[in-house]
């Protein structure tokens, strides 16, 4: 951690969610790795898919849009390959009480259109992101700042169909706890002390935006102007929808993630099979999504051109609370039955060839504070007899509606079909119910259906860490009203434990509260933890080397082309 000054209050919790106990990888505190003889002007091509939304940092909370936004923008901080925070646009981040923060912004920084980046730029960008009427997916990340409740306020109404909808009704336009007394200084007051708050400042929700983005966000999102290691390839046409997004090196960028190649072209695939073939033919340079049938051969297919390591990323099978089959006491028993019916160990071994590890909790082992024996986590064990018994108990309370197969929503562009089929077979064999995949060609399509709360069955879900914290795998996914809580799970006890953890004064105390919060999740089972990722990537003969960071995202700026 490179902070020019650090208070004692922060020091006790500086390690909160920082240490990645099992994560390896290159990169020091500068966020990059040693230079070599690669071609600094050559453009590399990378696997991706169509982003869900226009490319606004605070509205992008899925991986395909996120990997582009991360390359186009730079925030106050970034993260080294091992997850340690590195100051980028921040000269210093200080607090004496973990509630009142003073951030000094580096001077002379500009967007690629020449507009200066000042403290006010961040204040305006964060207020824009938090304001309810701007409908930014990541507004939840600003909940800790005083005044957030006023700018994010909504009114609720119930329609004739019984569904509750929320309408933006902000009581204020700006957060009272956020100000810029001069061009270099950001003042932040939180609702309560949170020792790890500054750790979040490398996440994309906190990136700065130029003034034109705030005036016309929809137009800006199609052709964003940033301040990161790359910029859009040209004024118009860099994003060819359903085909590709082209970025080129930003020659004016001087931060900790300086590009070692000439640009990135993200090529969109709806099936990882053709992408793998393109890689073998050197028509694609790098991918982090492998077809299931290649998981047993990728190390020999790409000898000396592959890498695998445990990362901060996991997968779950979410159970919408609006599904009548999984409500009430009968629904609770069925959720448990589904979990006991899944042979995670066999699927991880046979389908994923060891590139997944069966989950022991709602967070992966590489995150500091991970606990493998949380009360209630025994539900993750494979026990078909117990699964059948629980299912029968549920039927005595409320018969299961078997008029239609239990569908499992999943995108087919990420190599998911094989494991979904395996889970569906577990349900058929162990519970005697028909189950099958509900396929979506694009990840964005699945997210949109989840967001509209119109899933007929279950859905695959996953989480790639935004910043290295146990809280990050709980709050944004399961807290009431959270940005990625698409299935609308809500439990006041869970929310309170999260709040108590954020206010803790020590790492151990905070993680203890977060793990208590996981006990609540294991009682309710809004989702079933499946497996944690050992992220595998491969690259072409056009590339010297590639690597992933702490959360599994490829460090595109570090890729050196031949």
Coordinates of C-alpha atoms in Angstrom, one line a residue:
X1 CA 0.0 0.0 0.0
X2 CA 1.5 3.3 -1.0
X3 CA -0.1 6.1 1.0
X4 CA 1.9 9.2 1.8
X5 CA 0.4 9.3 5.3
X6 CA -1.8 6.8 7.2
X7 CA -3.7 7.4 10.4
X8 CA -3.6 5.0 13.4
X9 CA -7.3 4.5 13.0
X10 CA -6.8 3.2 9.5
X11 CA -3.6 1.3 10.3
X12 CA -5.5 -1.2 12.4
X13 CA -7.7 -2.1 9.5
X14 CA -5.4 -1.4 6.6
X15 CA -5.1 -5.1 6.0
X16 CA -8.9 -5.5 6.0
X17 CA -9.7 -7.4 2.8
X18 CA -6.3 -6.7 1.4
X19 CA -4.3 -9.9 1.9
X20 CA -5.1 -12.5 -0.7
X21 CA -4.0 -15.6 1.1
X22 CA -3.6 -17.9 -1.9
X23 CA -3.3 -15.5 -4.8
X24 CA -0.2 -15.4 -6.8
X25 CA 1.0 -13.4 -9.8
X26 CA 3.4 -10.8 -11.0
X27 CA 3.4 -7.1 -10.5
X28 CA 4.7 -5.1 -7.6
X29 CA 3.4 -2.0 -6.0
X30 CA 3.6 -0.1 -9.2
X31 CA 0.8 -2.2 -10.6
X32 CA 2.9 -3.4 -13.5
X33 CA 5.7 -5.8 -14.4
X34 CA 9.2 -5.5 -15.8
X35 CA 9.5 -4.3 -19.4
X36 CA 10.9 -6.7 -22.1
X37 CA 11.5 -6.7 -25.8
X38 CA 7.8 -6.9 -26.9
X39 CA 6.5 -4.7 -29.7
X40 CA 5.0 -1.7 -28.0
X41 CA 2.9 -0.7 -31.1
X42 CA 1.3 -4.0 -31.9
X43 CA -2.5 -4.4 -31.2
X44 CA -3.5 -7.6 -29.5
X45 CA -7.0 -9.3 -29.9
X46 CA -8.9 -10.6 -26.9
X47 CA -12.0 -12.7 -26.2
X48 CA -15.1 -10.8 -25.1
X49 CA -18.8 -10.3 -25.7
X50 CA -21.3 -7.5 -26.2
X51 CA -21.5 -5.3 -23.0
X52 CA -24.8 -5.1 -21.3
X53 CA -25.0 -1.3 -21.3
X54 CA -23.3 1.8 -22.7
X55 CA -19.8 2.2 -21.3
X56 CA -20.4 4.4 -18.3
X57 CA -18.2 3.3 -15.3
X58 CA -21.0 3.6 -12.7
X59 CA -23.5 1.7 -14.9
X60 CA -21.2 -1.2 -15.8
X61 CA -21.3 -4.1 -13.4
X62 CA -20.7 -7.1 -15.6
X63 CA -17.4 -8.6 -16.8
X64 CA -17.6 -7.9 -20.5
X65 CA -18.3 -4.2 -20.2
X66 CA -16.1 -4.0 -17.1
X67 CA -12.9 -5.1 -18.9
X68 CA -13.3 -2.3 -21.4
X69 CA -14.1 0.4 -18.9
X70 CA -11.1 -0.7 -16.7
X71 CA -8.8 0.0 -19.7
X72 CA -10.4 3.4 -20.7
X73 CA -10.4 5.0 -17.3
X74 CA -8.2 5.5 -14.3
X75 CA -9.4 6.3 -10.7
X76 CA -7.8 7.5 -7.5
X77 CA -6.4 4.0 -7.0
X78 CA -5.7 0.8 -8.9
X79 CA -4.7 -2.7 -7.8
X80 CA -1.5 -4.5 -8.3
X81 CA -1.6 -8.1 -9.6
X82 CA -1.6 -9.4 -6.0
X83 CA -4.5 -7.1 -5.0
X84 CA -2.6 -4.5 -3.1
X85 CA -4.0 -1.0 -3.7
X86 CA -1.8 1.5 -5.5
X87 CA -2.4 5.2 -5.7
X88 CA -3.1 6.4 -9.2
X89 CA -4.8 9.9 -9.4
X90 CA -4.6 10.2 -5.6
X91 CA -1.6 11.9 -4.0
X92 CA -2.8 10.9 -0.6
X93 CA -5.9 9.4 1.1
X94 CA -6.1 10.2 4.9
X95 CA -8.4 9.9 7.8
X96 CA -8.0 10.3 11.6
X97 CA -11.2 8.6 12.5
X98 CA -12.2 6.5 9.5
X99 CA -15.3 8.6 9.0
X100 CA -14.0 11.9 7.7
X101 CA -11.6 11.5 4.7
X102 CA -9.4 13.9 2.9
X103 CA -8.2 13.0 -0.6
X104 CA -5.6 14.9 -2.5
X105 CA -5.8 14.7 -6.3
X106 CA -2.7 14.7 -8.4
X107 CA -2.5 17.9 -10.5
X108 CA -2.0 18.1 -14.2
X109 CA -4.2 15.1 -15.0
X110 CA -6.4 15.2 -18.1
X111 CA -9.0 13.3 -20.1
X112 CA -8.0 12.4 -23.7
X113 CA -10.1 15.4 -24.9
X114 CA -7.8 17.7 -22.9
X115 CA -10.3 18.5 -20.1
X116 CA -8.6 18.8 -16.7
X117 CA -9.3 16.3 -13.9
X118 CA -9.8 18.1 -10.6
X119 CA -11.3 17.3 -7.2
X120 CA -14.6 18.7 -8.5
X121 CA -14.5 16.2 -11.4
X122 CA -14.7 13.4 -8.9
X123 CA -17.4 15.1 -6.8
X124 CA -19.5 15.7 -9.8
X125 CA -19.0 12.1 -11.1
X126 CA -19.9 10.5 -7.8
X127 CA -23.0 12.6 -7.4
X128 CA -24.0 11.7 -10.9
X129 CA -23.5 8.0 -10.1
X130 CA -25.5 8.1 -6.9
X131 CA -28.5 10.2 -8.1
X132 CA -31.5 8.0 -8.4
X133 CA -32.8 9.7 -11.6
X134 CA -29.6 8.7 -13.4
X135 CA -30.3 5.0 -13.0
X136 CA -26.7 3.9 -12.6
X137 CA -26.3 0.3 -11.6
X138 CA -23.4 0.9 -9.3
X139 CA -25.0 3.7 -7.3
X140 CA -25.1 1.3 -4.3
X141 CA -21.3 1.7 -3.9
X142 CA -21.8 5.2 -2.6
X143 CA -24.2 4.2 0.2
X144 CA -21.5 4.9 2.8
X145 CA -21.3 8.6 2.0
X146 CA -23.5 10.9 4.1
X147 CA -26.4 12.2 2.1
X148 CA -26.6 9.1 -0.2
X149 CA -30.1 8.2 1.1
X150 CA -31.4 11.6 0.0
X151 CA -30.0 11.5 -3.6
X152 CA -31.0 7.8 -4.0
X153 CA -34.5 8.0 -2.6
X154 CA -37.3 6.3 -4.5
X155 CA -41.1 5.8 -4.1
X156 CA -42.6 2.3 -4.3
X157 CA -46.0 1.4 -5.8
X158 CA -47.7 -1.9 -6.5
X159 CA -49.3 -2.6 -9.8
X160 CA -52.4 -4.7 -10.7
X161 CA -50.1 -7.7 -11.3
X162 CA -48.9 -7.5 -7.7
X163 CA -45.4 -6.5 -8.6
X164 CA -43.7 -3.7 -6.7
X165 CA -41.9 -1.0 -8.7
X166 CA -39.6 1.8 -7.5
X167 CA -39.6 5.3 -9.0
X168 CA -36.7 7.7 -8.5
X169 CA -37.7 10.5 -6.1
X170 CA -34.4 12.1 -4.8
X171 CA -34.7 14.6 -2.0
X172 CA -31.4 16.2 -2.9
X173 CA -29.3 16.4 -6.0
X174 CA -25.9 16.1 -4.3
X175 CA -24.6 14.1 -1.3
X176 CA -24.1 16.3 1.7
X177 CA -21.0 14.4 2.8
X178 CA -19.1 15.2 -0.4
X179 CA -17.3 18.4 -1.3
X180 CA -14.3 19.9 -3.2
X181 CA -13.0 22.9 -1.3
X182 CA -10.3 23.4 -3.9
X183 CA -9.1 21.8 -7.2
X184 CA -6.9 19.4 -5.3
X185 CA -9.0 18.4 -2.3
X186 CA -11.9 16.0 -1.9
X187 CA -13.6 15.9 1.4
X188 CA -15.7 12.9 2.3
X189 CA -17.9 12.3 5.3
X190 CA -19.3 8.8 5.8
X191 CA -22.4 7.9 7.7
X192 CA -20.3 5.9 10.1
X193 CA -16.6 5.1 10.5
X194 CA -15.4 2.5 7.9
X195 CA -11.8 1.7 8.1
X196 CA -11.6 0.0 4.7
X197 CA -13.6 2.6 2.7
X198 CA -10.6 3.9 0.8
X199 CA -9.9 0.4 -0.5
X200 CA -12.9 0.7 -2.7
X201 CA -11.6 3.7 -4.6
X202 CA -10.0 1.6 -7.3
X203 CA -13.3 0.2 -8.4
X204 CA -14.8 1.5 -11.6
X205 CA -17.9 3.1 -9.9
X206 CA -15.5 5.7 -8.5
X207 CA -13.8 6.6 -11.8
X208 CA -14.0 10.3 -12.9
X209 CA -16.1 11.4 -15.9
X210 CA -15.6 14.4 -18.2
X211 CA -18.3 17.1 -18.2
X212 CA -19.9 15.9 -21.5
X213 CA -20.7 12.5 -20.0
X214 CA -22.9 14.2 -17.4
X215 CA -24.7 16.3 -20.1
X216 CA -25.5 13.4 -22.4
X217 CA -24.6 10.0 -20.7
X218 CA -26.3 7.9 -23.4
X219 CA -24.3 9.4 -26.2
X220 CA -21.1 9.4 -24.2
X221 CA -21.6 5.7 -23.3
X222 CA -21.3 4.7 -27.0
X223 CA -18.0 6.5 -27.5
X224 CA -16.5 7.2 -24.0
X225 CA -13.7 9.6 -23.4
X226 CA -11.5 8.5 -20.5
X227 CA -8.1 8.9 -18.9
X228 CA -6.8 5.4 -18.7
X229 CA -4.0 3.4 -20.5
X230 CA -6.2 3.1 -23.6
X231 CA -8.7 5.2 -25.6
X232 CA -11.3 4.3 -28.2
X233 CA -9.7 3.6 -31.5
X234 CA -11.3 6.5 -33.4
X235 CA -13.9 9.2 -32.9
X236 CA -16.7 7.0 -34.2
X237 CA -17.1 3.3 -35.0
X238 CA -14.7 1.9 -32.5
X239 CA -17.6 -0.1 -31.0
X240 CA -19.2 -2.3 -33.7
X241 CA -22.1 -3.7 -31.8
X242 CA -22.2 -7.5 -31.6
X243 CA -18.8 -7.7 -33.2
X244 CA -16.0 -5.8 -31.4
X245 CA -14.6 -2.9 -29.5
X246 CA -11.3 -1.4 -30.5
X247 CA -8.9 0.4 -28.2
X248 CA -5.6 2.0 -28.9
X249 CA -2.8 3.1 -26.5
X250 CA -3.2 6.4 -24.8
X251 CA 0.2 8.0 -25.5
X252 CA -0.4 10.7 -22.8
X253 CA -1.1 8.2 -20.0
X254 CA 1.7 8.2 -17.4
X255 CA 0.1 6.2 -14.6
X256 CA 0.9 2.8 -13.0
X257 CA -0.7 0.8 -15.8
X258 CA 1.1 2.0 -18.8
X259 CA 0.3 -0.1 -21.9
X260 CA 3.1 -2.4 -23.2
X261 CA 1.2 -3.0 -26.5
X262 CA -0.3 -0.8 -29.1
X263 CA -4.0 -1.5 -28.3
X264 CA -6.7 -4.1 -27.7
X265 CA -9.4 -5.3 -30.0
X266 CA -12.1 -7.1 -28.0
X267 CA -13.7 -9.6 -30.4
X268 CA -17.2 -10.8 -29.5
X269 CA -18.0 -14.5 -29.4
X270 CA -21.2 -16.2 -28.4
X271 CA -19.5 -19.6 -28.2
X272 CA -16.0 -20.2 -26.8
X273 CA -15.4 -23.1 -29.2
X274 CA -14.7 -20.9 -32.3
X275 CA -12.6 -18.6 -30.2
X276 CA -10.4 -21.5 -29.1
X277 CA -10.0 -22.5 -32.7
X278 CA -9.0 -19.0 -33.6
X279 CA -6.4 -19.0 -30.9
X280 CA -4.9 -22.2 -32.2
X281 CA -4.7 -20.5 -35.6
X282 CA -3.2 -17.3 -34.1
X283 CA -6.3 -15.4 -35.2
X284 CA -7.1 -14.4 -31.6
X285 CA -4.4 -13.6 -29.0
X286 CA -5.8 -14.2 -25.6
X287 CA -8.8 -15.7 -23.8
X288 CA -10.0 -16.3 -20.3
X289 CA -13.0 -18.4 -21.4
X290 CA -12.3 -22.0 -22.5
X291 CA -14.8 -24.5 -23.9
X292 CA -15.4 -27.3 -21.5
X293 CA -13.9 -29.9 -23.9
X294 CA -10.6 -28.0 -23.9
X295 CA -10.1 -27.9 -20.1
X296 CA -8.3 -31.3 -20.3
X297 CA -6.1 -30.3 -23.2
X298 CA -5.3 -26.6 -23.0
X299 CA -2.0 -27.1 -21.3
X300 CA -0.8 -29.3 -24.1
X301 CA -2.6 -27.4 -26.9
X302 CA -0.8 -24.3 -25.7
X303 CA 2.4 -25.5 -24.2
X304 CA 4.3 -22.6 -22.5
X305 CA 1.3 -20.4 -23.5
X306 CA -1.1 -20.9 -20.6
X307 CA -1.5 -19.9 -17.0
X308 CA -3.8 -21.0 -14.1
X309 CA -4.2 -19.7 -10.6
X310 CA -6.8 -19.3 -7.9
X311 CA -8.5 -16.0 -8.1
X312 CA -11.2 -13.9 -6.4
X313 CA -14.1 -15.2 -8.4
X314 CA -16.9 -17.6 -7.7
X315 CA -20.2 -19.1 -9.1
X316 CA -23.6 -19.6 -7.6
X317 CA -27.0 -20.9 -8.6
X318 CA -29.5 -18.3 -7.6
X319 CA -33.1 -19.1 -6.6
X320 CA -35.5 -16.2 -7.2
X321 CA -37.6 -15.4 -4.2
X322 CA -40.6 -14.7 -6.4
X323 CA -40.8 -18.4 -7.5
X324 CA -43.7 -20.0 -5.6
X325 CA -42.1 -23.4 -5.5
X326 CA -39.3 -21.9 -3.3
X327 CA -41.3 -19.8 -0.9
X328 CA -42.2 -20.4 2.7
X329 CA -41.1 -23.3 4.8
X330 CA -41.6 -25.7 1.9
X331 CA -39.4 -23.5 -0.3
X332 CA -36.7 -23.4 2.4
X333 CA -36.5 -27.2 2.5
X334 CA -36.4 -27.4 -1.3
X335 CA -33.5 -24.9 -1.5
X336 CA -31.6 -27.1 0.9
X337 CA -32.5 -30.2 -1.1
X338 CA -31.3 -28.6 -4.3
X339 CA -27.9 -27.9 -2.7
X340 CA -27.5 -31.4 -1.3
X341 CA -28.4 -32.8 -4.7
X342 CA -25.5 -31.2 -6.5
X343 CA -22.3 -33.2 -6.8
X344 CA -19.9 -30.3 -6.8
X345 CA -16.8 -32.4 -6.4
X346 CA -17.5 -34.6 -9.4
X347 CA -18.5 -31.6 -11.6
X348 CA -15.4 -29.7 -10.7
X349 CA -13.3 -32.8 -11.6
X350 CA -15.1 -34.1 -14.7
X351 CA -16.5 -31.0 -16.3
X352 CA -13.9 -28.4 -15.2
X353 CA -10.9 -30.7 -15.0
X354 CA -9.8 -29.1 -11.7
X355 CA -10.1 -25.5 -12.9
X356 CA -12.8 -25.1 -10.3
X357 CA -12.8 -25.9 -6.6
X358 CA -16.1 -26.7 -4.8
X359 CA -17.3 -23.8 -2.7
X360 CA -17.1 -23.8 1.1
X361 CA -18.7 -20.4 1.6
X362 CA -20.2 -17.4 -0.3
X363 CA -16.7 -16.0 -0.8
X364 CA -13.6 -17.6 -2.3
X365 CA -10.6 -18.8 -0.2
X366 CA -8.2 -16.2 -1.7
X367 CA -10.0 -13.4 0.2
X368 CA -8.7 -12.4 3.6
X369 CA -11.2 -13.5 6.3
X370 CA -12.4 -16.6 4.4
X371 CA -13.8 -19.2 6.7
X372 CA -14.5 -22.8 5.5
X373 CA -16.7 -24.1 8.4
X374 CA -19.4 -21.5 8.7
X375 CA -22.5 -22.9 10.5
X376 CA -24.9 -24.0 7.9
X377 CA -22.3 -24.6 5.2
X378 CA -22.8 -28.4 5.5
X379 CA -25.6 -27.8 3.0
X380 CA -22.8 -27.6 0.4
X381 CA -22.0 -31.3 0.8
X382 CA -23.2 -33.9 -1.7
X383 CA -25.9 -36.1 0.1
X384 CA -28.5 -37.4 -2.4
X385 CA -30.4 -39.3 0.3
X386 CA -30.8 -36.2 2.5
X387 CA -31.7 -34.2 -0.6
X388 CA -34.5 -36.6 -1.4
X389 CA -35.8 -36.6 2.1
X390 CA -35.9 -32.8 2.3
X391 CA -37.7 -32.7 -1.0
X392 CA -40.3 -35.2 0.3
X393 CA -40.7 -33.1 3.5
X394 CA -41.4 -30.0 1.4
X395 CA -44.0 -31.8 -0.6
X396 CA -45.9 -32.7 2.5
X397 CA -46.2 -29.0 3.3
X398 CA -46.8 -27.8 -0.2
X399 CA -46.8 -30.0 -3.3
X400 CA -44.2 -29.1 -5.9
X401 CA -45.6 -27.8 -9.2
X402 CA -44.0 -30.1 -11.7
X403 CA -46.1 -29.0 -14.7
X404 CA -43.0 -27.5 -16.3
X405 CA -39.3 -28.5 -16.1
X406 CA -37.2 -26.6 -13.6
X407 CA -35.3 -24.3 -15.9
X408 CA -31.7 -23.1 -15.2
X409 CA -31.0 -19.8 -17.0
X410 CA -27.5 -19.5 -18.4
X411 CA -25.6 -17.7 -21.1
X412 CA -24.0 -20.1 -23.6
X413 CA -21.1 -17.7 -24.5
X414 CA -19.1 -18.5 -21.4
X415 CA -18.7 -22.3 -21.5
X416 CA -21.5 -23.0 -19.1
X417 CA -23.8 -25.5 -20.9
X418 CA -21.9 -28.6 -19.8
X419 CA -22.0 -27.9 -16.1
X420 CA -25.6 -26.7 -16.2
X421 CA -26.5 -29.9 -17.9
X422 CA -24.7 -31.8 -15.2
X423 CA -26.5 -30.0 -12.4
X424 CA -29.8 -30.6 -14.2
X425 CA -29.0 -34.3 -14.3
X426 CA -28.3 -34.2 -10.5
X427 CA -31.7 -32.8 -9.9
X428 CA -33.4 -35.4 -12.2
X429 CA -31.5 -38.4 -10.6
X430 CA -31.6 -37.3 -7.0
X431 CA -34.9 -35.4 -6.7
X432 CA -36.9 -37.0 -9.5
X433 CA -37.8 -33.7 -11.2
X434 CA -37.3 -32.6 -14.7
X435 CA -34.7 -29.9 -15.2
X436 CA -33.0 -28.3 -18.2
X437 CA -31.0 -25.3 -19.3
X438 CA -32.8 -22.1 -20.4
X439 CA -30.1 -20.8 -22.9
X440 CA -29.2 -17.2 -23.6
X441 CA -26.8 -16.5 -26.4
X442 CA -25.4 -13.4 -24.6
X443 CA -24.6 -12.8 -21.0
X444 CA -26.2 -9.4 -21.3
X445 CA -29.5 -11.0 -22.2
X446 CA -29.5 -13.2 -19.1
X447 CA -28.7 -10.2 -16.9
X448 CA -31.6 -8.2 -18.4
X449 CA -34.1 -11.0 -17.7
X450 CA -32.8 -11.4 -14.1
X451 CA -33.1 -7.6 -13.7
X452 CA -36.7 -7.7 -14.9
X453 CA -37.5 -10.5 -12.4
X454 CA -39.0 -12.6 -15.0
X455 CA -37.1 -15.9 -14.7
X456 CA -39.3 -19.0 -14.8
X457 CA -36.7 -21.0 -12.8
X458 CA -33.2 -20.7 -11.4
X459 CA -30.2 -18.8 -12.8
X460 CA -26.5 -19.2 -12.9
X461 CA -24.6 -16.3 -11.4
X462 CA -21.1 -15.4 -10.6
X463 CA -19.0 -12.7 -8.9
X464 CA -15.6 -11.3 -9.8
X465 CA -14.2 -9.2 -7.0
X466 CA -14.4 -5.4 -7.5
X467 CA -11.9 -4.8 -4.8
X468 CA -10.2 -7.3 -2.4
X469 CA -12.6 -7.5 0.4
X470 CA -14.8 -10.1 2.1
X471 CA -17.6 -7.5 2.1
X472 CA -17.4 -7.1 -1.6
X473 CA -18.6 -10.7 -2.1
X474 CA -21.6 -10.1 0.2
X475 CA -22.8 -6.5 0.1
X476 CA -23.2 -5.7 -3.6
X477 CA -24.7 -9.2 -4.3
X478 CA -27.0 -9.9 -1.3
X479 CA -27.7 -6.6 0.6
X480 CA -31.2 -5.1 0.3
X481 CA -31.3 -2.9 -2.8
X482 CA -27.7 -3.7 -3.8
X483 CA -26.6 -3.1 -7.4
X484 CA -26.2 -6.8 -8.3
X485 CA -28.9 -8.2 -6.1
X486 CA -31.1 -9.0 -9.2
X487 CA -33.2 -11.5 -7.4
X488 CA -34.1 -8.9 -4.7
X489 CA -33.1 -10.9 -1.7
X490 CA -33.6 -9.0 1.6
X491 CA -33.0 -9.8 5.2
X492 CA -32.6 -7.1 7.9
X493 CA -30.5 -9.3 10.1
X494 CA -28.0 -9.8 7.2
X495 CA -28.0 -6.1 6.4
X496 CA -27.3 -5.2 10.0
X497 CA -24.3 -7.6 10.3
X498 CA -22.8 -6.1 7.1
X499 CA -23.2 -2.6 8.6
X500 CA -21.6 -3.7 11.9
X501 CA -18.7 -5.3 10.0
X502 CA -18.1 -2.1 8.0
X503 CA -18.0 -0.1 11.2
X504 CA -15.6 -2.5 12.9
X505 CA -12.2 -1.2 14.2
X506 CA -10.1 -4.3 13.4
X507 CA -9.7 -6.7 10.6
X508 CA -10.7 -9.7 12.7
X509 CA -13.8 -8.0 14.1
X510 CA -15.0 -7.0 10.7
X511 CA -14.4 -10.4 9.1
X512 CA -16.2 -12.1 12.1
X513 CA -19.3 -10.0 11.4
X514 CA -19.2 -10.7 7.7
X515 CA -18.9 -14.4 8.4
X516 CA -21.9 -14.2 10.8
X517 CA -23.7 -12.6 7.9
X518 CA -22.9 -15.6 5.8
X519 CA -24.6 -17.8 8.5
X520 CA -27.8 -15.9 7.6
X521 CA -27.3 -16.6 3.9
X522 CA -26.9 -20.3 4.6
X523 CA -30.2 -20.3 6.5
X524 CA -32.0 -18.5 3.7
X525 CA -30.1 -19.9 0.7
X526 CA -31.1 -17.1 -1.8
X527 CA -28.3 -18.7 -3.9
X528 CA -26.3 -21.9 -3.8
X529 CA -22.5 -21.5 -3.8
X530 CA -21.1 -23.8 -6.4
X531 CA -17.4 -23.4 -7.0
X532 CA -14.5 -21.0 -6.8
X533 CA -12.4 -20.3 -9.9
X534 CA -8.8 -21.3 -10.7
X535 CA -8.7 -19.0 -13.7
X536 CA -7.2 -20.6 -16.8
X537 CA -6.0 -18.4 -19.7
X538 CA -4.2 -19.2 -23.0
X539 CA -2.5 -17.0 -25.5
X540 CA -1.3 -17.2 -29.1
X541 CA 2.1 -17.3 -30.7
X542 CA 1.7 -13.5 -31.2
X543 CA 2.1 -12.9 -27.5
X544 CA 5.1 -13.2 -25.2
X545 CA 3.1 -13.7 -22.0
X546 CA -0.2 -12.9 -20.4
X547 CA -1.4 -13.0 -16.8
X548 CA -4.4 -12.4 -14.6
X549 CA -4.7 -10.2 -11.6
X550 CA -6.0 -11.0 -8.2
X551 CA -9.6 -11.2 -9.3
X552 CA -9.0 -13.2 -12.5
X553 CA -9.2 -10.3 -15.0
X554 CA -6.5 -10.4 -17.6
X555 CA -4.0 -7.6 -17.2
X556 CA -4.4 -6.5 -20.8
X557 CA -2.1 -3.5 -20.5
X558 CA 0.7 -5.8 -19.4
X559 CA 0.5 -8.1 -22.4
X560 CA 3.6 -7.9 -24.6
X561 CA 3.2 -8.7 -28.3
X562 CA 5.9 -10.2 -30.5

